[in-house]
Short mmCIF file of C-alpha atoms and ligand atoms in Angstrom, two decimals:
data_model
loop_
_atom_site.label_atom_id
_atom_site.label_comp_id
_atom_site.label_asym_id
_atom_site.label_seq_id
_atom_site.Cartn_x
_atom_site.Cartn_y
_atom_site.Cartn_z
CA MET A 21 54.38 92.79 -255.53
CA SER A 22 52.46 92.48 -258.65
CA GLN A 23 52.51 89.38 -260.85
CA HIS A 24 54.85 91.04 -263.29
CA GLN A 25 57.16 93.58 -261.77
CA PHE A 26 60.73 95.01 -262.49
CA PHE A 27 63.11 96.06 -259.92
CA ALA A 28 66.22 98.25 -260.87
CA LEU A 29 68.44 97.36 -257.86
CA GLY A 30 71.37 99.33 -259.50
CA THR A 31 71.85 101.22 -262.81
CA ALA A 32 75.60 102.08 -262.96
CA SER A 33 77.98 100.79 -265.64
CA GLN A 34 81.50 100.03 -264.69
CA VAL A 35 81.70 101.63 -261.53
CA PRO A 36 79.23 102.54 -258.85
CA THR A 37 78.75 106.14 -258.14
CA LYS A 38 77.34 108.05 -254.99
CA THR A 39 73.81 107.75 -256.65
CA ARG A 40 73.99 104.45 -258.47
CA ASN A 41 74.90 101.10 -257.36
CA HIS A 42 76.43 98.69 -259.74
CA ASN A 43 74.13 96.91 -262.01
CA GLY A 44 71.45 94.55 -261.04
CA TYR A 45 67.79 93.75 -261.89
CA PHE A 46 65.05 91.64 -260.51
CA LEU A 47 62.16 90.60 -262.44
CA LYS A 48 59.19 89.16 -260.61
CA TRP A 49 57.54 87.20 -263.45
CA GLY A 50 54.52 85.06 -262.07
CA LYS A 51 55.90 82.19 -259.96
CA GLU A 52 59.63 83.00 -261.42
CA GLY A 53 61.84 85.38 -259.92
CA PHE A 54 64.76 86.31 -262.36
CA LEU A 55 68.00 88.08 -261.07
CA PHE A 56 69.80 89.70 -263.98
CA ASP A 57 73.47 90.60 -263.69
CA PRO A 58 74.15 91.26 -260.23
CA GLY A 59 77.10 93.72 -259.65
CA GLU A 60 78.72 94.45 -256.54
CA GLY A 61 76.22 95.44 -253.69
CA THR A 62 73.35 93.64 -255.19
CA GLN A 63 72.43 91.66 -252.06
CA ARG A 64 71.90 94.96 -250.21
CA GLN A 65 70.10 96.63 -252.94
CA MET A 66 67.56 93.71 -252.76
CA LEU A 67 67.18 94.34 -249.09
CA TYR A 68 66.01 97.98 -249.88
CA ALA A 69 63.85 96.81 -252.76
CA GLY A 70 61.98 94.25 -250.57
CA VAL A 71 63.38 91.17 -252.75
CA SER A 72 64.72 88.30 -250.74
CA ALA A 73 66.87 85.33 -251.70
CA LYS A 74 63.95 82.96 -251.87
CA ASP A 75 62.40 85.05 -254.33
CA ILE A 76 65.09 84.15 -256.81
CA THR A 77 64.46 80.96 -259.03
CA LYS A 78 66.78 82.04 -261.85
CA ILE A 79 69.86 84.03 -262.17
CA LEU A 80 70.62 85.14 -265.94
CA ILE A 81 74.34 86.58 -266.43
CA THR A 82 74.99 88.48 -269.90
CA HIS A 83 78.59 88.47 -269.50
CA PHE A 84 81.54 88.45 -267.16
CA HIS A 85 82.58 92.06 -266.89
CA GLY A 86 82.68 92.79 -263.08
CA ASP A 87 79.84 95.31 -263.24
CA HIS A 88 77.63 92.27 -264.24
CA CYS A 89 78.74 89.62 -261.93
CA LEU A 90 80.68 90.82 -258.85
CA GLY A 91 77.55 90.57 -256.84
CA LEU A 92 77.27 86.74 -257.40
CA PRO A 93 79.27 85.79 -254.40
CA GLY A 94 77.22 87.48 -252.13
CA VAL A 95 73.74 86.59 -253.60
CA LEU A 96 74.95 82.84 -253.89
CA GLN A 97 76.03 82.62 -250.38
CA ARG A 98 72.90 84.37 -249.20
CA ILE A 99 70.78 81.62 -250.86
CA SER A 100 72.47 79.04 -249.11
CA LEU A 101 72.41 81.10 -245.64
CA ASP A 102 68.60 81.45 -246.08
CA LYS A 103 68.22 77.83 -246.93
CA VAL A 104 66.43 78.55 -250.16
CA PRO A 105 64.25 75.12 -250.55
CA HIS A 106 64.22 75.29 -254.44
CA PRO A 107 66.89 74.84 -257.04
CA VAL A 108 68.30 77.99 -258.72
CA LYS A 109 69.43 77.96 -262.11
CA VAL A 110 72.25 79.98 -263.32
CA TYR A 111 72.73 80.75 -267.05
CA PHE A 112 75.85 82.33 -268.29
CA PRO A 113 78.32 82.05 -271.29
CA ALA A 114 79.91 78.80 -271.44
CA SER A 115 83.38 80.55 -272.15
CA GLY A 116 83.19 82.36 -268.58
CA LEU A 117 82.68 79.02 -266.71
CA GLN A 118 86.07 79.78 -264.87
CA TYR A 119 84.72 82.94 -263.57
CA PHE A 120 81.54 81.47 -262.44
CA ASN A 121 83.36 78.97 -260.52
CA ASN A 122 85.64 81.64 -259.07
CA LEU A 123 82.68 83.80 -257.80
CA GLN A 124 80.80 80.72 -256.68
CA ASN A 125 83.73 79.88 -254.48
CA ALA A 126 85.08 83.17 -253.64
CA SER A 127 85.21 82.59 -249.93
CA ILE A 128 84.57 80.02 -247.27
CA TYR A 129 80.86 79.41 -246.58
CA TYR A 130 78.63 76.39 -245.75
CA ASN A 131 77.25 75.61 -249.20
CA THR A 132 73.74 74.11 -249.01
CA ALA A 133 72.26 75.73 -252.05
CA GLN A 134 70.86 73.79 -254.83
CA ILE A 135 72.56 75.70 -257.86
CA GLU A 136 72.10 74.19 -261.34
CA ILE A 137 74.52 75.78 -263.70
CA CYS A 138 73.48 76.19 -267.23
CA PRO A 139 76.30 77.48 -269.40
CA ILE A 140 75.06 78.76 -272.82
CA THR A 141 76.80 77.46 -275.98
CA GLU A 142 74.41 78.25 -278.57
CA ALA A 143 71.54 80.82 -279.51
CA GLY A 144 68.07 79.56 -279.01
CA ILE A 145 65.79 78.23 -276.43
CA ILE A 146 67.57 77.69 -273.05
CA TYR A 147 64.50 76.84 -270.80
CA GLN A 148 60.96 75.91 -271.38
CA ASP A 149 58.01 74.76 -269.48
CA GLU A 150 54.30 74.74 -270.34
CA LYS A 151 53.79 78.49 -269.52
CA LEU A 152 57.27 80.03 -270.28
CA THR A 153 60.13 80.06 -272.69
CA ILE A 154 63.34 81.55 -272.19
CA SER A 155 65.62 82.25 -275.16
CA THR A 156 68.87 83.82 -275.92
CA GLU A 157 70.92 85.61 -278.66
CA MET A 158 74.59 86.46 -278.82
CA LEU A 159 75.26 90.16 -278.79
CA ASP A 160 78.23 92.28 -280.03
CA HIS A 161 80.31 93.32 -277.09
CA THR A 162 84.02 93.48 -276.62
CA VAL A 163 83.57 89.83 -274.83
CA GLU A 164 80.91 87.24 -275.15
CA SER A 165 77.57 88.63 -274.26
CA TRP A 166 74.07 87.23 -274.43
CA GLY A 167 70.76 88.88 -274.66
CA TYR A 168 67.74 87.18 -272.87
CA ARG A 169 64.00 87.05 -273.63
CA ILE A 170 61.35 85.90 -271.25
CA GLN A 171 58.26 84.79 -273.18
CA ASP A 172 54.87 83.58 -271.87
CA ALA A 173 52.82 80.93 -273.66
CA ASP A 174 49.69 82.43 -275.52
CA THR A 175 46.45 81.54 -273.71
CA TYR A 176 42.83 81.45 -274.88
CA THR A 177 39.95 82.60 -273.04
CA LEU A 178 36.83 80.29 -274.08
CA LEU A 179 33.71 81.96 -275.08
CA ALA A 180 30.69 80.41 -273.28
CA GLU A 181 28.18 81.40 -275.97
CA GLN A 182 30.18 79.86 -278.84
CA LEU A 183 30.93 76.52 -277.10
CA LYS A 184 27.32 76.37 -276.55
CA THR A 185 26.55 77.14 -280.26
CA HIS A 186 28.77 74.45 -281.40
CA GLY A 187 27.69 71.89 -278.50
CA ILE A 188 30.96 71.70 -276.84
CA GLN A 189 31.21 70.70 -273.26
CA GLY A 190 32.88 68.58 -270.42
CA VAL A 191 35.57 66.50 -271.91
CA LEU A 192 35.23 68.10 -275.35
CA THR A 193 36.30 71.33 -273.91
CA LYS A 194 39.39 69.69 -272.44
CA GLN A 195 40.31 68.04 -275.61
CA LEU A 196 39.92 71.16 -277.39
CA LEU A 197 42.20 73.01 -275.03
CA GLN A 198 44.79 70.14 -275.38
CA GLU A 199 44.76 69.44 -278.88
CA GLY A 200 43.58 73.07 -280.54
CA GLN A 201 40.50 71.24 -282.15
CA VAL A 202 37.95 68.68 -281.40
CA LYS A 203 35.28 66.85 -283.75
CA VAL A 204 31.71 67.50 -283.01
CA ASN A 205 28.86 66.13 -284.90
CA GLU A 206 31.16 65.44 -287.79
CA ARG A 207 32.46 69.00 -287.99
CA VAL A 208 35.77 70.05 -286.81
CA VAL A 209 35.67 73.05 -284.48
CA HIS A 210 39.12 74.88 -284.08
CA LEU A 211 39.84 76.52 -280.65
CA THR A 212 40.29 79.83 -282.49
CA GLU A 213 36.62 79.88 -283.43
CA VAL A 214 35.33 79.57 -279.98
CA SER A 215 38.04 81.74 -278.02
CA VAL A 216 39.93 84.97 -277.79
CA LEU A 217 43.75 84.72 -278.00
CA LYS A 218 45.56 86.48 -275.37
CA PRO A 219 49.09 86.70 -276.38
CA GLY A 220 51.66 85.82 -273.89
CA GLN A 221 53.52 88.75 -272.09
CA SER A 222 57.07 89.21 -273.04
CA PHE A 223 60.21 90.73 -271.79
CA ALA A 224 63.89 91.23 -273.15
CA PHE A 225 66.94 92.17 -271.54
CA VAL A 226 69.64 93.73 -273.77
CA MET A 227 72.90 94.63 -271.81
CA ASP A 228 76.48 95.34 -273.05
CA THR A 229 76.35 95.38 -276.77
CA ARG A 230 76.75 97.33 -279.87
CA TYR A 231 73.72 97.86 -282.26
CA CYS A 232 73.44 94.60 -283.79
CA ALA A 233 70.83 92.29 -285.72
CA ASN A 234 70.57 90.08 -282.75
CA ALA A 235 69.56 92.55 -280.40
CA VAL A 236 66.64 93.35 -282.45
CA LYS A 237 66.03 89.64 -282.91
CA ILE A 238 65.96 88.99 -279.31
CA ALA A 239 63.61 91.96 -278.58
CA LYS A 240 61.21 91.56 -281.50
CA GLY A 241 57.68 92.66 -280.57
CA VAL A 242 58.25 92.44 -276.69
CA ASP A 243 55.97 94.27 -274.30
CA THR A 244 59.14 95.54 -272.35
CA LEU A 245 62.63 95.93 -273.47
CA VAL A 246 65.36 96.88 -270.84
CA ALA A 247 68.29 98.11 -272.65
CA GLU A 248 71.64 99.53 -271.72
CA SER A 249 72.43 103.03 -272.74
CA THR A 250 75.69 103.67 -271.34
CA PHE A 251 76.48 106.89 -273.67
CA LEU A 252 74.79 109.78 -275.03
CA ASN A 253 75.00 110.62 -278.57
CA ILE A 254 77.77 112.85 -278.07
CA HIS A 255 80.15 109.99 -277.24
CA THR A 256 78.93 107.72 -279.98
CA ALA A 257 82.52 106.84 -281.33
CA GLU A 258 83.34 105.80 -277.62
CA ALA A 259 80.24 103.65 -277.35
CA ILE A 260 81.21 101.86 -280.56
CA SER A 261 84.74 101.08 -279.53
CA HIS A 262 83.59 100.09 -276.10
CA GLY A 263 80.86 97.94 -277.37
CA HIS A 264 78.08 99.74 -275.96
CA LEU A 265 74.89 101.66 -276.98
CA THR A 266 73.92 105.27 -276.86
CA ALA A 267 70.45 106.30 -275.64
CA ALA A 268 69.42 107.05 -279.24
CA GLN A 269 70.79 103.59 -280.47
CA ALA A 270 68.66 102.09 -277.78
CA ALA A 271 65.56 103.80 -278.64
CA THR A 272 66.30 102.88 -282.39
CA LEU A 273 66.61 99.31 -281.38
CA ALA A 274 63.35 99.51 -279.30
CA LYS A 275 61.65 101.17 -282.51
CA GLU A 276 63.17 98.63 -285.10
CA ALA A 277 62.07 95.77 -282.72
CA GLU A 278 58.65 97.28 -282.34
CA VAL A 279 58.43 96.93 -278.63
CA LYS A 280 55.81 98.49 -276.55
CA ARG A 281 57.94 99.96 -273.81
CA LEU A 282 61.67 100.68 -273.34
CA ILE A 283 63.56 100.99 -270.02
CA LEU A 284 66.97 102.60 -270.34
CA THR A 285 69.76 102.02 -267.65
CA HIS A 286 73.62 101.03 -267.27
CA PHE A 287 74.68 104.71 -267.19
CA SER A 288 78.13 105.78 -267.50
CA GLN A 289 79.46 107.74 -264.40
CA ARG A 290 80.30 110.80 -266.47
CA TYR A 291 76.52 111.56 -266.84
CA ALA A 292 74.71 112.78 -263.51
CA ASP A 293 71.24 113.15 -264.94
CA GLN A 294 69.06 110.22 -266.23
CA GLY A 295 66.72 113.02 -267.85
CA ASP A 296 69.37 113.37 -270.69
CA PHE A 297 68.91 109.79 -271.69
CA VAL A 298 65.22 110.17 -271.87
CA GLY A 299 65.56 113.60 -273.84
CA GLU A 300 67.73 111.77 -276.43
CA ALA A 301 65.61 108.62 -276.66
CA GLN A 302 62.12 110.16 -276.68
CA PRO A 303 62.00 111.78 -280.04
CA ILE A 304 62.80 108.23 -281.53
CA PHE A 305 60.80 106.05 -279.23
CA PRO A 306 58.28 107.88 -277.09
CA ALA A 307 57.48 105.09 -274.46
CA VAL A 308 60.83 105.24 -272.89
CA VAL A 309 61.80 105.76 -269.17
CA ALA A 310 65.52 106.01 -267.45
CA VAL A 311 65.33 104.01 -264.29
CA LYS A 312 67.26 105.14 -261.20
CA ASP A 313 68.25 102.79 -258.30
CA GLY A 314 65.18 101.53 -256.56
CA ASP A 315 62.66 102.13 -259.17
CA SER A 316 60.26 99.32 -259.50
CA LEU A 317 57.79 99.05 -262.53
CA ASP A 318 54.58 97.36 -262.63
CA LEU A 319 54.75 95.37 -265.90
CA THR A 320 51.15 93.87 -265.44
CA ARG A 321 48.98 94.37 -268.51
CA PRO A 322 45.74 96.23 -268.32
CA ARG A 323 42.94 93.88 -268.41
CA GLN A 324 41.30 93.89 -271.77
CA ALA A 325 37.66 93.45 -272.17
CA VAL A 326 36.63 90.43 -273.78
CA VAL A 327 34.49 90.91 -277.03
ZN1 LIG B 417 80.67 94.98 -270.33
#
C-alpha cells in the first residue's frame, strides 16, 4: 500500500448489483485510514481489497441513506472484534444521530471499540493537527448531506546553499521553520527566501448532491476529487429530482473547481458500462476515470525536482 492510495470497495448507488457492491471507499492517507460511506457488504469488500479494521482511523459518513451507512454495523463490530488499539472517530450529520445509534447497536456484540462520535453541525474545519486538516460543506441532496475535504499542510524543502549564504544553521534553522522567519545579522530572512514550497496534497469527497456552489467550494483546487455520478445526461431531470449528479455535471464540477483528477462512482443500476460515464465526462474534464469495485488508485504525487 502506498502512502496515498484510494480503494473503491463498492460503486453502486441505492442497490447492489451482480457486479457492483453498495458504496464504500477507503483512503490510505499517510498514517491515517479514512473509511467513507460504508454501504452493505463493506466488511467483505475490505477483505478483498486487503484493508483491515486496524487500518481505519476515521469513518466519514456523508448522509444516512442506506447505501452510505448500512455497512456500519459490521465494520464497527469488526473494529471491536479485532481489538483495534486506537480510537476511531466517526463523522456524520448531527441530525442523523439516532440512525448512527441504531447502526452502532444493531445487534448483540461485546463492544470494546474506542469509537468517538463527531456529529457535524456546521460547515468548516472538523479536525486539525500539525499535518492534516479535514473540513466539510453542506451539499444539496434530498436529505442533509455533507462533502469532505482532506488537506495536508504545506511543507518546505530547505535549500542548503541559500541557508549558508544567509548564515543560518542549527537553532536558527529550527526557529526559521517554526516561526517562518529568523533574524540574522540584523536582517530578517523569510522561510520563502531559502526554501521551496511543497503544497500539501488534497482530496475531496462529494457524494449525493445536486450541482451546487458548496460542492465547488469543498473541491476547490484538490489533487483528487471523488464525485458521485449516479446518472447520465439523458436522465438529467431525474438526477435533479433525486438530488444527484450526472457524469457531465460531475465533470463540470471538476472543471469549475479546477481539480487535477476526477474519480467517478456511485452508479445507478440501470447502467451496465462504466465507460459511458467516462465518455460523457471526458470532453468536459479529460483527467477522469470511472472506478469499478476492487479498483485501487495510487494518489502519490510524482517526485518533483528541486530547483
Ligand atoms: Zn442519498
